[in-house]
Amino acid sequence: MYKRLFVFVVVLSYLSACATTPLPPLLSELLTRTPSGAQEMIAFLYYDEQGGRLVSSLSVSADRPLPLDPPERQVWLGGLDPPADISLTNEAGVQYGLVIAKGNWQSAGNYGPGGQWPYTLITPSFQSIIPDSVELGQLFSDNRYEGRLVQVRAALLLADGTSLLVDSIGAGGIPAAGARQVKLLHGESDQAALSQLQARGNVRYGYVDVIGVWRQGRLEPLLIRPLPSE
């Protein structure tokens, strides 16, 4: 019995450690400084007819998935084939998936067609990463989600440059009584997603699925997917 209890405690400790292990930085964070050497990052592995690259965030609300960042904020991977062990979404001729990527940064230059991309990696490797699926209230009640990659289904409200995620909304996009709210950083950056939301005056609102990183009471989105109106 004591042996079983010991094994249980060891396993529980291991799972707890995994849950609190800091994640690598986002690609967008690395690009705020001059990246060099071998570094890990969280990004979307993205393939289209131009080739493969790493991008920080995606819009999936237009005719095909598109990076939200310009080429100078992406990492060129060239003709690298999609890794066989990484599950990618195939949509409108584009393949993409969230990964932890690692590789040696090449000196800044002009890579890819037309030399549009200033960054590339040597001998990159990839590992799939799956966000924790949570409810909005869990982000406040469980501190293990701090700094984690999460997926949240909630209502998005945007007005006057401020974006909020809300537990639930009523008619006209008014938050329900007692609804929890969190600030969504850069929620206005995906204009294709916003165009699919309902509008009331200068307010946009509707339910969405958001994948992002939860930090200090705010969510930084990597992908916003509007949900069908009921």
CSV table of N, CA, C and O in Angstrom, one decimal, residues 27 31 43-76 91-97 116-117 189-193 221-224:
chain,number,residue,atom,x,y,z
A,27,LEU,N,7.1,33.6,-30.8
A,27,LEU,CA,7.9,34.1,-31.9
A,27,LEU,C,7.9,35.7,-31.9
A,27,LEU,O,8.9,36.3,-32.0
A,31,LEU,N,11.2,38.4,-31.6
A,31,LEU,CA,11.5,39.3,-32.7
A,31,LEU,C,11.6,40.8,-32.1
A,31,LEU,O,11.9,41.7,-32.9
A,43,ALA,N,5.0,29.1,-32.2
A,43,ALA,CA,4.6,29.8,-33.4
A,43,ALA,C,3.7,28.8,-34.2
A,43,ALA,O,3.5,27.6,-33.9
A,44,PHE,N,3.1,29.4,-35.3
A,44,PHE,CA,2.4,28.5,-36.2
A,44,PHE,C,3.4,28.1,-37.3
A,44,PHE,O,4.0,29.0,-37.9
A,45,LEU,N,3.4,26.8,-37.6
A,45,LEU,CA,4.1,26.3,-38.7
A,45,LEU,C,3.1,26.4,-39.9
A,45,LEU,O,2.0,25.9,-39.9
A,46,TYR,N,3.5,27.2,-40.9
A,46,TYR,CA,2.6,27.6,-42.0
A,46,TYR,C,3.2,27.3,-43.4
A,46,TYR,O,4.3,27.6,-43.6
A,47,TYR,N,2.4,26.6,-44.2
A,47,TYR,CA,2.8,26.3,-45.6
A,47,TYR,C,1.8,26.8,-46.6
A,47,TYR,O,0.6,26.6,-46.4
A,48,ASP,N,2.2,27.5,-47.6
A,48,ASP,CA,1.4,27.9,-48.7
A,48,ASP,C,2.3,27.7,-50.0
A,48,ASP,O,3.3,27.1,-49.9
A,49,GLU,N,1.8,28.2,-51.1
A,49,GLU,CA,2.5,27.9,-52.4
A,49,GLU,C,3.9,28.6,-52.4
A,49,GLU,O,4.8,28.3,-53.2
A,50,GLN,N,4.1,29.6,-51.5
A,50,GLN,CA,5.5,30.2,-51.5
A,50,GLN,C,6.5,29.4,-50.7
A,50,GLN,O,7.7,29.6,-51.0
A,51,GLY,N,6.0,28.6,-49.8
A,51,GLY,CA,7.0,27.8,-49.0
A,51,GLY,C,6.5,27.7,-47.6
A,51,GLY,O,5.5,28.2,-47.2
A,52,GLY,N,7.4,27.2,-46.7
A,52,GLY,CA,7.1,27.1,-45.3
A,52,GLY,C,7.7,28.2,-44.5
A,52,GLY,O,8.7,28.8,-44.9
A,53,ARG,N,7.0,28.6,-43.4
A,53,ARG,CA,7.6,29.6,-42.6
A,53,ARG,C,6.9,29.5,-41.2
A,53,ARG,O,5.9,28.8,-41.0
A,54,LEU,N,7.5,30.2,-40.2
A,54,LEU,CA,6.9,30.3,-38.9
A,54,LEU,C,6.3,31.7,-38.8
A,54,LEU,O,6.9,32.7,-39.2
A,55,VAL,N,5.0,31.7,-38.3
A,55,VAL,CA,4.3,33.0,-38.1
A,55,VAL,C,3.8,33.1,-36.7
A,55,VAL,O,3.4,32.1,-36.1
A,56,SER,N,3.6,34.3,-36.2
A,56,SER,CA,3.2,34.5,-34.8
A,56,SER,C,1.7,34.3,-34.6
A,56,SER,O,1.2,33.8,-33.6
A,57,SER,N,0.9,34.7,-35.6
A,57,SER,CA,-0.6,34.7,-35.4
A,57,SER,C,-1.2,34.5,-36.8
A,57,SER,O,-0.7,34.9,-37.8
A,58,LEU,N,-2.4,34.0,-36.8
A,58,LEU,CA,-3.2,33.7,-38.1
A,58,LEU,C,-4.6,34.3,-38.0
A,58,LEU,O,-5.2,34.3,-37.0
A,59,SER,N,-5.1,34.6,-39.2
A,59,SER,CA,-6.5,34.9,-39.4
A,59,SER,C,-7.0,33.7,-40.2
A,59,SER,O,-6.5,33.4,-41.2
A,60,VAL,N,-8.1,33.1,-39.7
A,60,VAL,CA,-8.7,32.0,-40.4
A,60,VAL,C,-10.1,32.4,-40.9
A,60,VAL,O,-11.0,31.5,-41.1
A,61,SER,N,-10.4,33.7,-41.0
A,61,SER,CA,-11.8,34.1,-41.3
A,61,SER,C,-11.9,34.6,-42.7
A,61,SER,O,-13.0,34.9,-43.1
A,62,ALA,N,-10.8,34.7,-43.5
A,62,ALA,CA,-10.9,35.1,-44.9
A,62,ALA,C,-11.1,33.8,-45.7
A,62,ALA,O,-11.4,32.8,-45.2
A,63,ASP,N,-10.9,34.0,-47.0
A,63,ASP,CA,-11.1,32.8,-47.9
A,63,ASP,C,-10.1,31.7,-47.7
A,63,ASP,O,-10.4,30.6,-47.9
A,64,ARG,N,-8.9,32.1,-47.1
A,64,ARG,CA,-7.9,31.1,-46.7
A,64,ARG,C,-7.2,31.7,-45.5
A,64,ARG,O,-7.1,32.9,-45.3
A,65,PRO,N,-6.6,30.8,-44.7
A,65,PRO,CA,-5.8,31.3,-43.6
A,65,PRO,C,-4.6,32.1,-44.0
A,65,PRO,O,-3.9,31.7,-44.9
A,66,LEU,N,-4.4,33.2,-43.3
A,66,LEU,CA,-3.4,34.2,-43.7
A,66,LEU,C,-2.6,34.6,-42.4
A,66,LEU,O,-3.3,34.8,-41.4
A,67,PRO,N,-1.3,34.8,-42.5
A,67,PRO,CA,-0.6,35.4,-41.4
A,67,PRO,C,-1.1,36.8,-41.1
A,67,PRO,O,-1.3,37.6,-42.1
A,68,LEU,N,-1.1,37.2,-39.8
A,68,LEU,CA,-1.5,38.5,-39.5
A,68,LEU,C,-0.3,39.5,-39.5
A,68,LEU,O,-0.4,40.7,-39.5
A,69,ASP,N,0.9,38.9,-39.5
A,69,ASP,CA,2.1,39.7,-39.5
A,69,ASP,C,2.7,39.7,-40.9
A,69,ASP,O,2.7,38.7,-41.6
A,70,PRO,N,3.4,40.8,-41.2
A,70,PRO,CA,4.0,40.9,-42.5
A,70,PRO,C,5.3,40.0,-42.6
A,70,PRO,O,5.7,39.5,-41.6
A,71,PRO,N,5.8,39.8,-43.8
A,71,PRO,CA,7.0,38.9,-44.0
A,71,PRO,C,8.1,39.3,-43.0
A,71,PRO,O,8.9,38.4,-42.6
A,72,GLU,N,8.4,40.5,-42.8
A,72,GLU,CA,9.5,40.9,-41.9
A,72,GLU,C,9.3,40.5,-40.5
A,72,GLU,O,10.3,40.6,-39.7
A,73,ARG,N,8.1,40.0,-40.1
A,73,ARG,CA,7.9,39.5,-38.8
A,73,ARG,C,7.7,38.0,-38.8
A,73,ARG,O,7.1,37.4,-37.9
A,74,GLN,N,8.1,37.3,-39.9
A,74,GLN,CA,8.0,35.9,-40.0
A,74,GLN,C,9.4,35.2,-40.1
A,74,GLN,O,10.4,36.0,-40.3
A,75,VAL,N,9.4,33.9,-40.1
A,75,VAL,CA,10.7,33.2,-40.2
A,75,VAL,C,10.6,32.3,-41.4
A,75,VAL,O,9.7,31.4,-41.5
A,76,TRP,N,11.4,32.5,-42.4
A,76,TRP,CA,11.4,31.7,-43.7
A,76,TRP,C,12.0,30.3,-43.4
A,76,TRP,O,13.0,30.1,-42.8
A,91,GLU,N,-6.4,23.6,-45.1
A,91,GLU,CA,-7.5,24.4,-45.4
A,91,GLU,C,-7.3,25.4,-46.5
A,91,GLU,O,-6.3,26.2,-46.5
A,92,ALA,N,-8.0,25.3,-47.6
A,92,ALA,CA,-7.9,26.2,-48.8
A,92,ALA,C,-6.5,26.2,-49.3
A,92,ALA,O,-6.0,27.3,-49.6
A,93,GLY,N,-5.9,25.1,-49.4
A,93,GLY,CA,-4.5,25.1,-50.0
A,93,GLY,C,-3.4,25.5,-49.0
A,93,GLY,O,-2.3,25.7,-49.5
A,94,VAL,N,-3.8,25.7,-47.8
A,94,VAL,CA,-2.8,26.1,-46.8
A,94,VAL,C,-2.7,25.0,-45.7
A,94,VAL,O,-3.8,24.4,-45.3
A,95,GLN,N,-1.5,24.8,-45.2
A,95,GLN,CA,-1.4,23.9,-44.0
A,95,GLN,C,-0.8,24.7,-42.8
A,95,GLN,O,0.1,25.5,-43.0
A,96,TYR,N,-1.3,24.4,-41.7
A,96,TYR,CA,-0.8,25.2,-40.5
A,96,TYR,C,-1.1,24.4,-39.2
A,96,TYR,O,-2.0,23.5,-39.1
A,97,GLY,N,-0.3,24.7,-38.2
A,97,GLY,CA,-0.4,24.0,-36.9
A,97,GLY,C,0.5,24.7,-35.9
A,97,GLY,O,1.5,25.2,-36.2
A,116,GLN,N,11.9,38.6,-49.3
A,116,GLN,CA,11.0,39.3,-48.4
A,116,GLN,C,11.2,39.1,-46.9
A,116,GLN,O,10.8,39.8,-46.1
A,117,TRP,N,11.8,37.9,-46.6
A,117,TRP,CA,11.9,37.5,-45.2
A,117,TRP,C,13.3,37.7,-44.7
A,117,TRP,O,14.3,37.1,-45.2
A,189,SER,N,-6.8,43.3,-34.4
A,189,SER,CA,-5.9,43.1,-35.5
A,189,SER,C,-6.4,42.2,-36.6
A,189,SER,O,-6.0,42.3,-37.7
A,190,ASP,N,-7.3,41.3,-36.2
A,190,ASP,CA,-7.9,40.4,-37.2
A,190,ASP,C,-9.2,41.0,-37.7
A,190,ASP,O,-10.3,40.7,-37.3
A,191,GLN,N,-9.1,41.8,-38.7
A,191,GLN,CA,-10.3,42.5,-39.3
A,191,GLN,C,-11.2,41.6,-40.0
A,191,GLN,O,-12.4,41.8,-40.0
A,192,ALA,N,-10.7,40.5,-40.6
A,192,ALA,CA,-11.6,39.5,-41.2
A,192,ALA,C,-12.5,38.8,-40.2
A,192,ALA,O,-13.6,38.5,-40.5
A,193,ALA,N,-11.9,38.6,-39.0
A,193,ALA,CA,-12.7,38.0,-37.9
A,193,ALA,C,-13.8,38.9,-37.5
A,193,ALA,O,-15.0,38.6,-37.3
A,221,PRO,N,-4.0,36.9,-28.0
A,221,PRO,CA,-4.5,35.9,-29.0
A,221,PRO,C,-3.5,35.6,-30.1
A,221,PRO,O,-2.7,36.5,-30.6
A,222,LEU,N,-3.5,34.3,-30.5
A,222,LEU,CA,-2.7,33.9,-31.6
A,222,LEU,C,-3.7,33.6,-32.8
A,222,LEU,O,-3.3,33.6,-34.0
A,223,LEU,N,-4.9,33.2,-32.5
A,223,LEU,CA,-5.9,32.9,-33.5
A,223,LEU,C,-7.3,33.1,-32.9
A,223,LEU,O,-7.6,32.7,-31.7
A,224,ILE,N,-8.2,33.8,-33.6
A,224,ILE,CA,-9.5,34.0,-33.2
A,224,ILE,C,-10.4,33.5,-34.3
A,224,ILE,O,-10.3,33.8,-35.5
